[in-house]
PDB file of N, CA and C in Angstrom:
ATOM      1  N   UNK A   1     -72.639  31.629   9.571  1.00 60.00           N
ATOM      2  CA  UNK A   1     -71.532  33.199   8.900  1.00 60.00           C
ATOM      3  C   UNK A   1     -72.463  34.212   8.625  1.00 60.00           C
ATOM      4  N   UNK A   2     -71.362  34.489   9.252  1.00 68.00           N
ATOM      5  CA  UNK A   2     -71.984  35.982   8.393  1.00 68.00           C
ATOM      6  C   UNK A   2     -71.193  35.953   6.872  1.00 68.00           C
ATOM      7  N   UNK A   3     -71.989  36.806   5.620  1.00 67.00           N
ATOM      8  CA  UNK A   3     -70.942  36.117   4.156  1.00 67.00           C
ATOM      9  C   UNK A   3     -69.348  37.645   4.370  1.00 67.00           C
ATOM     10  N   UNK A   4     -70.006  38.746   4.759  1.00 72.00           N
ATOM     11  CA  UNK A   4     -68.142  39.598   4.338  1.00 72.00           C
ATOM     12  C   UNK A   4     -67.507  38.825   5.603  1.00 72.00           C
ATOM     13  N   UNK A   5     -67.598  38.405   6.844  1.00 87.00           N
ATOM     14  CA  UNK A   5     -66.644  37.810   6.926  1.00 87.00           C
ATOM     15  C   UNK A   5     -65.976  36.488   7.544  1.00 87.00           C
ATOM     16  N   UNK A   6     -66.877  35.330   6.030  1.00 86.00           N
ATOM     17  CA  UNK A   6     -66.337  34.370   4.936  1.00 86.00           C
ATOM     18  C   UNK A   6     -65.359  34.282   4.643  1.00 86.00           C
ATOM     19  N   UNK A   7     -66.348  36.003   3.463  1.00 89.00           N
ATOM     20  CA  UNK A   7     -64.946  36.139   2.185  1.00 89.00           C
ATOM     21  C   UNK A   7     -63.964  37.204   2.725  1.00 89.00           C
ATOM     22  N   UNK A   8     -64.224  37.755   3.342  1.00 92.00           N
ATOM     23  CA  UNK A   8     -63.427  37.946   4.121  1.00 92.00           C
ATOM     24  C   UNK A   8     -61.810  36.833   4.374  1.00 92.00           C
ATOM     25  N   UNK A   9     -62.059  35.719   5.921  1.00 93.00           N
ATOM     26  CA  UNK A   9     -61.777  35.086   5.614  1.00 93.00           C
ATOM     27  C   UNK A   9     -60.911  33.524   4.592  1.00 93.00           C
ATOM     28  N   UNK A  10     -61.548  34.164   3.617  1.00 94.00           N
ATOM     29  CA  UNK A  10     -61.436  33.319   2.254  1.00 94.00           C
ATOM     30  C   UNK A  10     -60.457  34.330   1.744  1.00 94.00           C
ATOM     31  N   UNK A  11     -60.375  35.004   1.355  1.00 94.00           N
ATOM     32  CA  UNK A  11     -59.308  36.746   1.221  1.00 94.00           C
ATOM     33  C   UNK A  11     -58.399  35.523   1.831  1.00 94.00           C
ATOM     34  N   UNK A  12     -58.016  35.521   3.085  1.00 94.00           N
ATOM     35  CA  UNK A  12     -56.897  35.907   3.277  1.00 94.00           C
ATOM     36  C   UNK A  12     -55.940  34.054   3.377  1.00 94.00           C
ATOM     37  N   UNK A  13     -57.340  33.175   3.198  1.00 93.00           N
ATOM     38  CA  UNK A  13     -56.608  31.759   3.218  1.00 93.00           C
ATOM     39  C   UNK A  13     -56.004  31.756   1.494  1.00 93.00           C
ATOM     40  N   UNK A  14     -56.371  33.312   0.965  1.00 93.00           N
ATOM     41  CA  UNK A  14     -56.007  33.038  -0.893  1.00 93.00           C
ATOM     42  C   UNK A  14     -54.500  33.204  -0.047  1.00 93.00           C
ATOM     43  N   UNK A  15     -54.390  34.645   0.560  1.00 93.00           N
ATOM     44  CA  UNK A  15     -53.121  34.800   0.203  1.00 93.00           C
ATOM     45  C   UNK A  15     -51.555  34.418   0.995  1.00 93.00           C
ATOM     46  N   UNK A  16     -52.696  32.713   1.512  1.00 92.00           N
ATOM     47  CA  UNK A  16     -51.767  31.920   2.646  1.00 92.00           C
ATOM     48  C   UNK A  16     -51.099  31.016   1.961  1.00 92.00           C
ATOM     49  N   UNK A  17     -51.907  31.031   0.360  1.00 90.00           N
ATOM     50  CA  UNK A  17     -51.806  29.572  -0.205  1.00 90.00           C
ATOM     51  C   UNK A  17     -50.797  30.120  -0.922  1.00 90.00           C
ATOM     52  N   UNK A  18     -51.033  30.767  -2.022  1.00 89.00           N
ATOM     53  CA  UNK A  18     -49.570  31.961  -3.182  1.00 89.00           C
ATOM     54  C   UNK A  18     -48.375  32.607  -2.828  1.00 89.00           C
ATOM     55  N   UNK A  19     -48.953  32.925  -0.504  1.00 90.00           N
ATOM     56  CA  UNK A  19     -47.836  32.963  -0.380  1.00 90.00           C
ATOM     57  C   UNK A  19     -46.236  31.912  -0.988  1.00 90.00           C
ATOM     58  N   UNK A  20     -46.700  30.975  -1.374  1.00 88.00           N
ATOM     59  CA  UNK A  20     -44.828  29.808  -1.552  1.00 88.00           C
ATOM     60  C   UNK A  20     -45.918  28.685  -2.642  1.00 88.00           C
ATOM     61  N   UNK A  21     -45.945  28.854  -3.441  1.00 88.00           N
ATOM     62  CA  UNK A  21     -45.810  27.748  -4.254  1.00 88.00           C
ATOM     63  C   UNK A  21     -45.750  26.380  -4.093  1.00 88.00           C
ATOM     64  N   UNK A  22     -44.586  26.785  -3.919  1.00 89.00           N
ATOM     65  CA  UNK A  22     -43.793  26.661  -4.209  1.00 89.00           C
ATOM     66  C   UNK A  22     -43.865  24.669  -2.148  1.00 89.00           C
ATOM     67  N   UNK A  23     -44.754  24.986  -1.585  1.00 90.00           N
ATOM     68  CA  UNK A  23     -44.542  23.818  -0.239  1.00 90.00           C
ATOM     69  C   UNK A  23     -45.949  25.545  -0.199  1.00 90.00           C
ATOM     70  N   UNK A  24     -46.864  25.157  -0.088  1.00 91.00           N
ATOM     71  CA  UNK A  24     -47.941  25.887   0.377  1.00 91.00           C
ATOM     72  C   UNK A  24     -47.957  25.789   1.833  1.00 91.00           C
ATOM     73  N   UNK A  25     -49.663  25.895   2.067  1.00 93.00           N
ATOM     74  CA  UNK A  25     -49.745  25.015   3.992  1.00 93.00           C
ATOM     75  C   UNK A  25     -51.223  24.301   3.610  1.00 93.00           C
ATOM     76  N   UNK A  26     -51.112  23.594   4.134  1.00 92.00           N
ATOM     77  CA  UNK A  26     -52.880  21.945   4.357  1.00 92.00           C
ATOM     78  C   UNK A  26     -53.868  22.949   5.021  1.00 92.00           C
ATOM     79  N   UNK A  27     -55.084  22.532   4.416  1.00 93.00           N
ATOM     80  CA  UNK A  27     -55.916  23.748   4.485  1.00 93.00           C
ATOM     81  C   UNK A  27     -55.758  22.508   5.475  1.00 93.00           C
ATOM     82  N   UNK A  28     -55.660  21.712   6.304  1.00 94.00           N
ATOM     83  CA  UNK A  28     -55.894  21.453   7.494  1.00 94.00           C
ATOM     84  C   UNK A  28     -54.799  22.960   9.086  1.00 94.00           C
ATOM     85  N   UNK A  29     -53.297  22.945   7.682  1.00 95.00           N
ATOM     86  CA  UNK A  29     -53.213  24.635   9.020  1.00 95.00           C
ATOM     87  C   UNK A  29     -53.511  25.526   8.554  1.00 95.00           C
ATOM     88  N   UNK A  30     -54.125  25.376   7.552  1.00 95.00           N
ATOM     89  CA  UNK A  30     -54.964  27.003   6.965  1.00 95.00           C
ATOM     90  C   UNK A  30     -56.550  27.332   7.820  1.00 95.00           C
ATOM     91  N   UNK A  31     -56.332  26.220   7.839  1.00 95.00           N
ATOM     92  CA  UNK A  31     -58.027  25.591   9.081  1.00 95.00           C
ATOM     93  C   UNK A  31     -57.777  26.548  10.228  1.00 95.00           C
ATOM     94  N   UNK A  32     -56.617  25.849  10.653  1.00 95.00           N
ATOM     95  CA  UNK A  32     -55.895  26.058  12.180  1.00 95.00           C
ATOM     96  C   UNK A  32     -56.120  27.858  12.516  1.00 95.00           C
ATOM     97  N   UNK A  33     -54.980  28.129  11.572  1.00 94.00           N
ATOM     98  CA  UNK A  33     -54.736  29.285  11.135  1.00 94.00           C
ATOM     99  C   UNK A  33     -55.724  30.808  10.908  1.00 94.00           C
ATOM    100  N   UNK A  34     -57.377  30.006  10.558  1.00 93.00           N
ATOM    101  CA  UNK A  34     -58.012  31.567  10.041  1.00 93.00           C
ATOM    102  C   UNK A  34     -59.473  30.498  11.220  1.00 93.00           C
ATOM    103  N   UNK A  35     -58.844  29.312  12.327  1.00 94.00           N
ATOM    104  CA  UNK A  35     -59.639  29.956  13.327  1.00 94.00           C
ATOM    105  C   UNK A  35     -61.507  29.719  12.368  1.00 94.00           C
ATOM    106  N   UNK A  36     -60.984  28.426  11.947  1.00 93.00           N
ATOM    107  CA  UNK A  36     -62.642  27.942  11.210  1.00 93.00           C
ATOM    108  C   UNK A  36     -62.943  26.786  11.080  1.00 93.00           C
ATOM    109  N   UNK A  37     -63.849  26.380  10.629  1.00 93.00           N
ATOM    110  CA  UNK A  37     -64.202  24.481  11.049  1.00 93.00           C
ATOM    111  C   UNK A  37     -63.930  24.178   8.858  1.00 93.00           C
ATOM    112  N   UNK A  38     -64.057  23.027   9.397  1.00 94.00           N
ATOM    113  CA  UNK A  38     -63.434  22.597   7.679  1.00 94.00           C
ATOM    114  C   UNK A  38     -64.656  22.498   7.626  1.00 94.00           C
ATOM    115  N   UNK A  39     -65.818  22.583   7.113  1.00 93.00           N
ATOM    116  CA  UNK A  39     -66.666  22.098   6.541  1.00 93.00           C
ATOM    117  C   UNK A  39     -66.836  24.033   6.278  1.00 93.00           C
ATOM    118  N   UNK A  40     -67.250  24.790   7.035  1.00 91.00           N
ATOM    119  CA  UNK A  40     -67.461  25.443   6.718  1.00 91.00           C
ATOM    120  C   UNK A  40     -66.156  26.451   5.724  1.00 91.00           C
ATOM    121  N   UNK A  41     -65.615  26.104   5.880  1.00 94.00           N
ATOM    122  CA  UNK A  41     -63.451  26.236   4.989  1.00 94.00           C
ATOM    123  C   UNK A  41     -64.228  25.861   4.361  1.00 94.00           C
ATOM    124  N   UNK A  42     -64.404  24.644   3.570  1.00 93.00           N
ATOM    125  CA  UNK A  42     -64.843  23.944   2.583  1.00 93.00           C
ATOM    126  C   UNK A  42     -66.253  24.411   2.109  1.00 93.00           C
ATOM    127  N   UNK A  43     -66.899  24.960   1.942  1.00 92.00           N
ATOM    128  CA  UNK A  43     -68.091  25.987   1.584  1.00 92.00           C
ATOM    129  C   UNK A  43     -67.863  26.956   1.776  1.00 92.00           C
ATOM    130  N   UNK A  44     -67.182  28.091   2.556  1.00 92.00           N
ATOM    131  CA  UNK A  44     -67.632  29.026   1.630  1.00 92.00           C
ATOM    132  C   UNK A  44     -65.976  28.965   1.375  1.00 92.00           C
ATOM    133  N   UNK A  45     -64.978  28.503   0.573  1.00 94.00           N
ATOM    134  CA  UNK A  45     -63.930  27.465  -0.277  1.00 94.00           C
ATOM    135  C   UNK A  45     -64.630  28.487  -2.269  1.00 94.00           C
ATOM    136  N   UNK A  46     -65.593  26.950  -1.741  1.00 94.00           N
ATOM    137  CA  UNK A  46     -66.084  26.278  -2.748  1.00 94.00           C
ATOM    138  C   UNK A  46     -67.516  27.615  -3.028  1.00 94.00           C
ATOM    139  N   UNK A  47     -68.098  28.038  -2.189  1.00 92.00           N
ATOM    140  CA  UNK A  47     -68.844  29.148  -2.961  1.00 92.00           C
ATOM    141  C   UNK A  47     -68.000  30.235  -3.563  1.00 92.00           C
ATOM    142  N   UNK A  48     -67.104  31.246  -3.322  1.00 92.00           N
ATOM    143  CA  UNK A  48     -66.465  32.357  -3.246  1.00 92.00           C
ATOM    144  C   UNK A  48     -65.834  32.490  -4.740  1.00 92.00           C
ATOM    145  N   UNK A  49     -65.070  30.333  -4.638  1.00 93.00           N
ATOM    146  CA  UNK A  49     -63.597  30.282  -6.122  1.00 93.00           C
ATOM    147  C   UNK A  49     -64.759  28.692  -7.333  1.00 93.00           C
ATOM    148  N   UNK A  50     -65.807  28.957  -6.396  1.00 95.00           N
ATOM    149  CA  UNK A  50     -66.482  27.608  -7.282  1.00 95.00           C
ATOM    150  C   UNK A  50     -65.893  26.662  -7.750  1.00 95.00           C
ATOM    151  N   UNK A  51     -64.240  26.275  -6.794  1.00 94.00           N
ATOM    152  CA  UNK A  51     -64.045  25.197  -7.305  1.00 94.00           C
ATOM    153  C   UNK A  51     -63.268  24.797  -5.668  1.00 94.00           C
ATOM    154  N   UNK A  52     -62.421  23.222  -5.572  1.00 92.00           N
ATOM    155  CA  UNK A  52     -61.760  22.775  -4.217  1.00 92.00           C
ATOM    156  C   UNK A  52     -60.488  22.952  -3.545  1.00 92.00           C
ATOM    157  N   UNK A  53     -60.797  23.815  -3.461  1.00 91.00           N
ATOM    158  CA  UNK A  53     -58.724  24.042  -3.162  1.00 91.00           C
ATOM    159  C   UNK A  53     -57.957  23.892  -3.403  1.00 91.00           C
ATOM    160  N   UNK A  54     -57.848  22.349  -4.204  1.00 91.00           N
ATOM    161  CA  UNK A  54     -56.276  21.238  -4.921  1.00 91.00           C
ATOM    162  C   UNK A  54     -56.499  21.837  -5.849  1.00 91.00           C
ATOM    163  N   UNK A  55     -57.772  21.653  -6.534  1.00 93.00           N
ATOM    164  CA  UNK A  55     -58.057  22.885  -7.954  1.00 93.00           C
ATOM    165  C   UNK A  55     -57.577  24.424  -8.620  1.00 93.00           C
ATOM    166  N   UNK A  56     -58.302  24.918  -7.551  1.00 93.00           N
ATOM    167  CA  UNK A  56     -57.840  26.516  -7.516  1.00 93.00           C
ATOM    168  C   UNK A  56     -55.971  26.051  -7.907  1.00 93.00           C
ATOM    169  N   UNK A  57     -55.670  25.637  -6.379  1.00 93.00           N
ATOM    170  CA  UNK A  57     -53.886  25.721  -6.310  1.00 93.00           C
ATOM    171  C   UNK A  57     -53.380  24.871  -7.271  1.00 93.00           C
ATOM    172  N   UNK A  58     -53.967  24.050  -8.092  1.00 92.00           N
ATOM    173  CA  UNK A  58     -53.191  23.455  -9.123  1.00 92.00           C
ATOM    174  C   UNK A  58     -53.038  24.649 -10.408  1.00 92.00           C
ATOM    175  N   UNK A  59     -54.584  25.593 -10.443  1.00 93.00           N
ATOM    176  CA  UNK A  59     -54.717  26.136 -11.359  1.00 93.00           C
ATOM    177  C   UNK A  59     -53.271  27.534 -11.333  1.00 93.00           C
ATOM    178  N   UNK A  60     -53.197  27.454 -10.008  1.00 94.00           N
ATOM    179  CA  UNK A  60     -52.459  28.949  -9.738  1.00 94.00           C
ATOM    180  C   UNK A  60     -50.890  28.336 -10.048  1.00 94.00           C
ATOM    181  N   UNK A  61     -50.705  27.168  -9.527  1.00 94.00           N
ATOM    182  CA  UNK A  61     -49.383  27.075 -10.021  1.00 94.00           C
ATOM    183  C   UNK A  61     -49.476  27.114 -11.539  1.00 94.00           C
ATOM    184  N   UNK A  62     -50.134  26.652 -12.089  1.00 96.00           N
ATOM    185  CA  UNK A  62     -50.009  26.460 -13.965  1.00 96.00           C
ATOM    186  C   UNK A  62     -49.902  27.905 -13.970  1.00 96.00           C
ATOM    187  N   UNK A  63     -50.659  29.012 -13.837  1.00 96.00           N
ATOM    188  CA  UNK A  63     -50.434  29.678 -14.526  1.00 96.00           C
ATOM    189  C   UNK A  63     -48.903  30.434 -14.579  1.00 96.00           C
ATOM    190  N   UNK A  64     -48.637  30.900 -12.812  1.00 96.00           N
ATOM    191  CA  UNK A  64     -47.644  30.736 -12.183  1.00 96.00           C
ATOM    192  C   UNK A  64     -46.482  30.007 -13.283  1.00 96.00           C
ATOM    193  N   UNK A  65     -46.464  29.093 -13.695  1.00 97.00           N
ATOM    194  CA  UNK A  65     -45.457  28.305 -14.237  1.00 97.00           C
ATOM    195  C   UNK A  65     -45.568  28.812 -16.085  1.00 97.00           C
ATOM    196  N   UNK A  66     -46.842  29.334 -16.093  1.00 97.00           N
ATOM    197  CA  UNK A  66     -47.207  29.555 -17.496  1.00 97.00           C
ATOM    198  C   UNK A  66     -46.094  31.110 -17.586  1.00 97.00           C
ATOM    199  N   UNK A  67     -46.481  31.945 -16.925  1.00 96.00           N
ATOM    200  CA  UNK A  67     -45.722  33.111 -17.155  1.00 96.00           C
ATOM    201  C   UNK A  67     -44.166  32.620 -17.361  1.00 96.00           C
ATOM    202  N   UNK A  68     -43.776  32.577 -15.889  1.00 97.00           N
ATOM    203  CA  UNK A  68     -42.487  31.835 -16.105  1.00 97.00           C
ATOM    204  C   UNK A  68     -41.766  31.718 -17.276  1.00 97.00           C
ATOM    205  N   UNK A  69     -42.322  30.393 -17.843  1.00 97.00           N
ATOM    206  CA  UNK A  69     -41.317  29.827 -19.315  1.00 97.00           C
ATOM    207  C   UNK A  69     -41.898  30.860 -19.827  1.00 97.00           C
ATOM    208  N   UNK A  70     -42.813  32.509 -19.772  1.00 96.00           N
ATOM    209  CA  UNK A  70     -43.117  33.131 -21.559  1.00 96.00           C
ATOM    210  C   UNK A  70     -41.480  33.700 -21.102  1.00 96.00           C
ATOM    211  N   UNK A  71     -41.444  34.106 -19.143  1.00 95.00           N
ATOM    212  CA  UNK A  71     -41.250  35.890 -18.798  1.00 95.00           C
ATOM    213  C   UNK A  71     -39.728  35.374 -18.428  1.00 95.00           C
ATOM    214  N   UNK A  72     -38.772  34.356 -18.057  1.00 95.00           N
ATOM    215  CA  UNK A  72     -37.682  34.566 -17.994  1.00 95.00           C
ATOM    216  C   UNK A  72     -37.129  32.356 -19.066  1.00 95.00           C
ATOM    217  N   UNK A  73     -35.913  32.105 -18.798  1.00 94.00           N
ATOM    218  CA  UNK A  73     -34.895  31.294 -19.325  1.00 94.00           C
ATOM    219  C   UNK A  73     -34.256  30.512 -18.242  1.00 94.00           C
ATOM    220  N   UNK A  74     -35.606  30.819 -17.056  1.00 95.00           N
ATOM    221  CA  UNK A  74     -35.509  29.102 -16.186  1.00 95.00           C
ATOM    222  C   UNK A  74     -35.695  28.426 -16.705  1.00 95.00           C
ATOM    223  N   UNK A  75     -34.232  27.468 -17.026  1.00 96.00           N
ATOM    224  CA  UNK A  75     -34.873  25.522 -16.574  1.00 96.00           C
ATOM    225  C   UNK A  75     -35.886  25.185 -16.839  1.00 96.00           C
ATOM    226  N   UNK A  76     -36.938  24.217 -17.527  1.00 96.00           N
ATOM    227  CA  UNK A  76     -38.012  24.122 -17.184  1.00 96.00           C
ATOM    228  C   UNK A  76     -38.037  23.157 -15.983  1.00 96.00           C
ATOM    229  N   UNK A  77     -36.953  22.501 -16.181  1.00 96.00           N
ATOM    230  CA  UNK A  77     -37.127  21.346 -14.270  1.00 96.00           C
ATOM    231  C   UNK A  77     -36.541  22.899 -12.595  1.00 96.00           C
ATOM    232  N   UNK A  78     -36.431  24.415 -13.021  1.00 96.00           N
ATOM    233  CA  UNK A  78     -36.239  24.657 -12.139  1.00 96.00           C
ATOM    234  C   UNK A  78     -37.697  25.367 -11.983  1.00 96.00           C
ATOM    235  N   UNK A  79     -38.615  25.599 -13.301  1.00 97.00           N
ATOM    236  CA  UNK A  79     -40.109  26.379 -13.289  1.00 97.00           C
ATOM    237  C   UNK A  79     -40.423  25.294 -12.411  1.00 97.00           C
ATOM    238  N   UNK A  80     -40.320  23.653 -12.858  1.00 96.00           N
ATOM    239  CA  UNK A  80     -41.487  23.121 -11.928  1.00 96.00           C
ATOM    240  C   UNK A  80     -41.166  23.572 -10.739  1.00 96.00           C
ATOM    241  N   UNK A  81     -39.847  23.197 -10.561  1.00 95.00           N
ATOM    242  CA  UNK A  81     -39.929  23.431  -8.391  1.00 95.00           C
ATOM    243  C   UNK A  81     -40.502  24.321  -8.309  1.00 95.00           C
ATOM    244  N   UNK A  82     -40.210  25.611  -8.769  1.00 93.00           N
ATOM    245  CA  UNK A  82     -40.111  27.022  -8.174  1.00 93.00           C
ATOM    246  C   UNK A  82     -42.176  26.663  -7.716  1.00 93.00           C
ATOM    247  N   UNK A  83     -43.382  26.263  -8.876  1.00 94.00           N
ATOM    248  CA  UNK A  83     -43.756  26.099  -8.319  1.00 94.00           C
ATOM    249  C   UNK A  83     -44.908  24.763  -7.743  1.00 94.00           C
ATOM    250  N   UNK A  84     -44.278  24.494  -7.138  1.00 92.00           N
ATOM    251  CA  UNK A  84     -44.456  23.084  -6.010  1.00 92.00           C
ATOM    252  C   UNK A  84     -43.691  21.734  -6.829  1.00 92.00           C
ATOM    253  N   UNK A  85     -43.038  21.320  -8.338  1.00 94.00           N
ATOM    254  CA  UNK A  85     -42.917  19.908  -8.574  1.00 94.00           C
ATOM    255  C   UNK A  85     -41.235  19.612  -8.529  1.00 94.00           C
ATOM    256  N   UNK A  86     -41.781  18.626  -7.857  1.00 91.00           N
ATOM    257  CA  UNK A  86     -40.348  17.728  -7.677  1.00 91.00           C
ATOM    258  C   UNK A  86     -39.651  16.889  -8.626  1.00 91.00           C
ATOM    259  N   UNK A  87     -40.410  16.403  -8.884  1.00 93.00           N
ATOM    260  CA  UNK A  87     -40.706  15.611 -11.304  1.00 93.00           C
ATOM    261  C   UNK A  87     -41.018  16.097 -11.875  1.00 93.00           C
ATOM    262  N   UNK A  88     -40.137  16.513 -13.295  1.00 92.00           N
ATOM    263  CA  UNK A  88     -40.554  17.529 -13.951  1.00 92.00           C
ATOM    264  C   UNK A  88     -40.953  17.097 -14.872  1.00 92.00           C
ATOM    265  N   UNK A  89     -41.535  15.178 -15.322  1.00 94.00           N
ATOM    266  CA  UNK A  89     -42.497  14.486 -16.054  1.00 94.00           C
ATOM    267  C   UNK A  89     -43.630  15.177 -15.451  1.00 94.00           C
ATOM    268  N   UNK A  90     -43.626  14.720 -14.187  1.00 95.00           N
ATOM    269  CA  UNK A  90     -44.731  14.778 -13.208  1.00 95.00           C
ATOM    270  C   UNK A  90     -46.121  16.362 -13.388  1.00 95.00           C
ATOM    271  N   UNK A  91     -45.259  17.271 -13.567  1.00 97.00           N
ATOM    272  CA  UNK A  91     -45.085  18.921 -13.747  1.00 97.00           C
ATOM    273  C   UNK A  91     -45.501  18.649 -15.494  1.00 97.00           C
ATOM    274  N   UNK A  92     -44.971  18.607 -16.435  1.00 96.00           N
ATOM    275  CA  UNK A  92     -44.889  19.377 -18.420  1.00 96.00           C
ATOM    276  C   UNK A  92     -46.728  17.471 -18.588  1.00 96.00           C
ATOM    277  N   UNK A  93     -46.915  16.919 -17.230  1.00 96.00           N
ATOM    278  CA  UNK A  93     -47.915  16.399 -17.940  1.00 96.00           C
ATOM    279  C   UNK A  93     -49.882  17.436 -16.931  1.00 96.00           C
ATOM    280  N   UNK A  94     -48.371  17.546 -15.754  1.00 95.00           N
ATOM    281  CA  UNK A  94     -50.383  18.907 -15.196  1.00 95.00           C
ATOM    282  C   UNK A  94     -50.407  20.017 -16.219  1.00 95.00           C
ATOM    283  N   UNK A  95     -48.807  20.548 -16.301  1.00 97.00           N
ATOM    284  CA  UNK A  95     -48.907  21.713 -17.562  1.00 97.00           C
ATOM    285  C   UNK A  95     -49.744  21.202 -19.248  1.00 97.00           C
ATOM    286  N   UNK A  96     -49.419  20.380 -19.194  1.00 96.00           N
ATOM    287  CA  UNK A  96     -50.068  19.627 -21.006  1.00 96.00           C
ATOM    288  C   UNK A  96     -51.425  19.571 -20.300  1.00 96.00           C
ATOM    289  N   UNK A  97     -52.011  19.433 -19.845  1.00 95.00           N
ATOM    290  CA  UNK A  97     -53.672  19.226 -19.080  1.00 95.00           C
ATOM    291  C   UNK A  97     -54.353  20.067 -19.128  1.00 95.00           C
ATOM    292  N   UNK A  98     -53.421  21.255 -17.673  1.00 94.00           N
ATOM    293  CA  UNK A  98     -54.134  23.032 -18.020  1.00 94.00           C
ATOM    294  C   UNK A  98     -53.964  24.415 -19.121  1.00 94.00           C
ATOM    295  N   UNK A  99     -52.927  23.257 -20.625  1.00 95.00           N
ATOM    296  CA  UNK A  99     -52.745  24.412 -21.371  1.00 95.00           C
ATOM    297  C   UNK A  99     -52.626  23.927 -22.876  1.00 95.00           C
ATOM    298  N   UNK A 100     -52.605  22.080 -22.915  1.00 95.00           N
ATOM    299  CA  UNK A 100     -52.617  21.969 -23.469  1.00 95.00           C
ATOM    300  C   UNK A 100     -51.582  21.499 -25.075  1.00 95.00           C
ATOM    301  N   UNK A 101     -50.346  21.616 -24.371  1.00 94.00           N
ATOM    302  CA  UNK A 101     -48.727  21.287 -24.755  1.00 94.00           C
ATOM    303  C   UNK A 101     -47.796  21.318 -24.030  1.00 94.00           C
ATOM    304  N   UNK A 102     -46.923  21.193 -24.245  1.00 95.00           N
ATOM    305  CA  UNK A 102     -45.725  20.448 -22.762  1.00 95.00           C
ATOM    306  C   UNK A 102     -44.960  21.966 -23.331  1.00 95.00           C
ATOM    307  N   UNK A 103     -44.576  22.195 -21.552  1.00 97.00           N
ATOM    308  CA  UNK A 103     -43.830  23.183 -21.839  1.00 97.00           C
ATOM    309  C   UNK A 103     -42.838  23.587 -22.482  1.00 97.00           C
ATOM    310  N   UNK A 104     -41.823  23.730 -22.962  1.00 95.00           N
ATOM    311  CA  UNK A 104     -40.954  22.836 -23.973  1.00 95.00           C
ATOM    312  C   UNK A 104     -41.638  23.901 -24.889  1.00 95.00           C
ATOM    313  N   UNK A 105     -42.125  24.142 -26.252  1.00 95.00           N
ATOM    314  CA  UNK A 105     -43.457  23.796 -27.013  1.00 95.00           C
ATOM    315  C   UNK A 105     -44.526  25.540 -25.839  1.00 95.00           C
ATOM    316  N   UNK A 106     -45.681  25.594 -25.471  1.00 95.00           N
ATOM    317  CA  UNK A 106     -45.270  26.622 -24.553  1.00 95.00           C
ATOM    318  C   UNK A 106     -44.446  27.431 -24.559  1.00 95.00           C
ATOM    319  N   UNK A 107     -42.633  27.497 -24.733  1.00 95.00           N
ATOM    320  CA  UNK A 107     -42.410  28.639 -24.445  1.00 95.00           C
ATOM    321  C   UNK A 107     -41.757  28.751 -25.282  1.00 95.00           C
ATOM    322  N   UNK A 108     -41.661  27.700 -26.686  1.00 92.00           N
ATOM    323  CA  UNK A 108     -40.985  29.015 -27.848  1.00 92.00           C
ATOM    324  C   UNK A 108     -42.600  29.462 -28.511  1.00 92.00           C
ATOM    325  N   UNK A 109     -43.422  29.028 -28.173  1.00 93.00           N
ATOM    326  CA  UNK A 109     -44.414  29.496 -28.675  1.00 93.00           C
ATOM    327  C   UNK A 109     -44.906  30.871 -27.589  1.00 93.00           C
ATOM    328  N   UNK A 110     -44.388  30.790 -27.226  1.00 89.00           N
ATOM    329  CA  UNK A 110     -44.708  32.707 -26.535  1.00 89.00           C
ATOM    330  C   UNK A 110     -42.971  33.707 -27.040  1.00 89.00           C
ATOM    331  N   UNK A 111     -42.133  33.248 -27.476  1.00 75.00           N
ATOM    332  CA  UNK A 111     -41.040  34.045 -27.493  1.00 75.00           C
ATOM    333  C   UNK A 111     -41.762  34.692 -29.012  1.00 75.00           C
TER     334      UNK A 111
END
């Protein structure tokens, strides 16, 4: 596959992922929508973003959560739901792993 075609497909994949962080499409759904093989998708994604689709999505979710914590008064449990976590304690653990602080302390440090 040509480099610019893969780049275009990866750009489309990211748009699909970011459109709904609460319930993003699965890897197989993205592959089907883009009409690309699983091998080419994974290789292209790693080449252009330097990570796996799962790690990319986790980082995007945590970045969005940090923005929401800093910019809104939304309850932490609701922020967790908005970025795709049904369990607040799992969200807090993922947030702490990403930012080294729990969500409440992070929010307080941003005000």
